[in-house]
Amino acid sequence: MVYPNPSISEFNVKTEYKGKMDINFISLDTEYKKLITSISSEEKVNIENIPKGNYWIIITIEGDTVYKTRWVKNE
């Protein structure tokens, strides 16, 4: 689960998985992409440097997609 949505400066990731995960941000508006590696099952993710817009957030564990959602970054 990723919340809040939309977000301004950070969002929370909460899962039942206890290992490390990767988060991919893929913009629906531009060609912006960002990968954040090795987050834990309950973590705040700083998004201040990510441009305003609409994104896919894709969470992967060992290369397998386990969560995908549309997300909005506001300013």
PDB file of C-alpha atoms in Angstrom:
ATOM      1  CA  MET A   1       0.000   0.000   0.000  1.00  0.00           C
ATOM      2  CA  VAL A   2       1.236   3.484  -0.885  1.00  0.00           C
ATOM      3  CA  TYR A   3      -0.357   6.455   0.889  1.00  0.00           C
ATOM      4  CA  PRO A   4      -1.276   9.285   0.865  1.00  0.00           C
ATOM      5  CA  ASN A   5      -2.226   9.671  -2.754  1.00  0.00           C
ATOM      6  CA  PRO A   6      -1.818  12.390  -3.940  1.00  0.00           C
ATOM      7  CA  SER A   7       1.361  13.370  -2.067  1.00  0.00           C
ATOM      8  CA  ILE A   8       3.559  16.461  -1.842  1.00  0.00           C
ATOM      9  CA  SER A   9       6.860  15.692  -0.094  1.00  0.00           C
ATOM     10  CA  GLU A  10       6.708  12.059   1.049  1.00  0.00           C
ATOM     11  CA  PHE A  11       4.548   8.972   1.074  1.00  0.00           C
ATOM     12  CA  ASN A  12       4.401   5.803   3.123  1.00  0.00           C
ATOM     13  CA  VAL A  13       4.909   2.261   1.919  1.00  0.00           C
ATOM     14  CA  LYS A  14       3.357  -0.498   4.007  1.00  0.00           C
ATOM     15  CA  THR A  15       3.425  -4.206   3.140  1.00  0.00           C
ATOM     16  CA  GLU A  16       3.385  -7.540   4.920  1.00  0.00           C
ATOM     17  CA  TYR A  17       6.668  -8.489   3.246  1.00  0.00           C
ATOM     18  CA  LYS A  18       9.569  -8.097   5.682  1.00  0.00           C
ATOM     19  CA  GLY A  19      12.501  -7.972   3.238  1.00  0.00           C
ATOM     20  CA  LYS A  20      13.844  -5.249   0.978  1.00  0.00           C
ATOM     21  CA  MET A  21      11.919  -3.985  -2.051  1.00  0.00           C
ATOM     22  CA  ASP A  22      12.563  -1.653  -4.982  1.00  0.00           C
ATOM     23  CA  ILE A  23      10.240   1.174  -6.067  1.00  0.00           C
ATOM     24  CA  ASN A  24      10.058   2.385  -9.681  1.00  0.00           C
ATOM     25  CA  PHE A  25       8.440   5.735 -10.512  1.00  0.00           C
ATOM     26  CA  ILE A  26       7.365   5.933 -14.158  1.00  0.00           C
ATOM     27  CA  SER A  27       5.805   9.196 -15.308  1.00  0.00           C
ATOM     28  CA  LEU A  28       2.611   9.110 -17.353  1.00  0.00           C
ATOM     29  CA  ASP A  29       3.207  12.733 -18.454  1.00  0.00           C
ATOM     30  CA  THR A  30       6.912  12.811 -19.423  1.00  0.00           C
ATOM     31  CA  GLU A  31       9.810  10.415 -19.862  1.00  0.00           C
ATOM     32  CA  TYR A  32      10.830  10.752 -16.193  1.00  0.00           C
ATOM     33  CA  LYS A  33      11.817   7.505 -14.470  1.00  0.00           C
ATOM     34  CA  LYS A  34      13.367   6.912 -11.063  1.00  0.00           C
ATOM     35  CA  LEU A  35      14.341   3.798  -9.131  1.00  0.00           C
ATOM     36  CA  ILE A  36      14.632   3.720  -5.345  1.00  0.00           C
ATOM     37  CA  THR A  37      16.239   0.533  -4.097  1.00  0.00           C
ATOM     38  CA  SER A  38      16.147  -1.382  -0.864  1.00  0.00           C
ATOM     39  CA  ILE A  39      13.221   0.065   1.028  1.00  0.00           C
ATOM     40  CA  SER A  40      11.744  -1.816   3.963  1.00  0.00           C
ATOM     41  CA  SER A  41       8.171  -3.003   4.573  1.00  0.00           C
ATOM     42  CA  GLU A  42       7.146   0.160   6.462  1.00  0.00           C
ATOM     43  CA  GLU A  43       9.009   3.206   5.289  1.00  0.00           C
ATOM     44  CA  LYS A  44       8.486   6.878   4.445  1.00  0.00           C
ATOM     45  CA  VAL A  45       9.812   7.726   0.986  1.00  0.00           C
ATOM     46  CA  ASN A  46      11.006  11.279   0.312  1.00  0.00           C
ATOM     47  CA  ILE A  47       9.645  12.510  -3.025  1.00  0.00           C
ATOM     48  CA  GLU A  48      10.553  16.215  -2.874  1.00  0.00           C
ATOM     49  CA  ASN A  49      12.891  15.899  -5.896  1.00  0.00           C
ATOM     50  CA  ILE A  50      10.355  14.122  -8.087  1.00  0.00           C
ATOM     51  CA  PRO A  51       8.576  16.435 -10.567  1.00  0.00           C
ATOM     52  CA  LYS A  52       4.862  17.151 -10.185  1.00  0.00           C
ATOM     53  CA  GLY A  53       2.744  14.793 -12.278  1.00  0.00           C
ATOM     54  CA  ASN A  54       1.050  11.434 -12.683  1.00  0.00           C
ATOM     55  CA  TYR A  55       3.029   8.241 -12.187  1.00  0.00           C
ATOM     56  CA  TRP A  56       2.948   4.509 -12.050  1.00  0.00           C
ATOM     57  CA  ILE A  57       4.516   3.281  -8.825  1.00  0.00           C
ATOM     58  CA  ILE A  58       5.748  -0.264  -9.256  1.00  0.00           C
ATOM     59  CA  ILE A  59       7.119  -2.184  -6.276  1.00  0.00           C
ATOM     60  CA  THR A  60       9.265  -5.204  -7.047  1.00  0.00           C
ATOM     61  CA  ILE A  61      10.823  -7.950  -4.956  1.00  0.00           C
ATOM     62  CA  GLU A  62      13.713  -9.813  -6.556  1.00  0.00           C
ATOM     63  CA  GLY A  63      12.577  -8.627 -10.007  1.00  0.00           C
ATOM     64  CA  ASP A  64       8.921  -9.667  -9.610  1.00  0.00           C
ATOM     65  CA  THR A  65       6.218  -6.977  -9.568  1.00  0.00           C
ATOM     66  CA  VAL A  66       4.207  -7.278  -6.354  1.00  0.00           C
ATOM     67  CA  TYR A  67       2.324  -3.961  -6.370  1.00  0.00           C
ATOM     68  CA  LYS A  68       1.406  -1.407  -9.031  1.00  0.00           C
ATOM     69  CA  THR A  69      -0.698   1.714  -8.632  1.00  0.00           C
ATOM     70  CA  ARG A  70      -1.283   5.106 -10.208  1.00  0.00           C
ATOM     71  CA  TRP A  71      -0.033   7.937  -8.027  1.00  0.00           C
ATOM     72  CA  VAL A  72      -0.107  11.741  -8.182  1.00  0.00           C
ATOM     73  CA  LYS A  73       2.697  14.085  -7.062  1.00  0.00           C
ATOM     74  CA  ASN A  74       1.351  17.536  -6.148  1.00  0.00           C
ATOM     75  CA  GLU A  75       3.236  20.706  -5.282  1.00  0.00           C
TER      76      GLU A  75
END
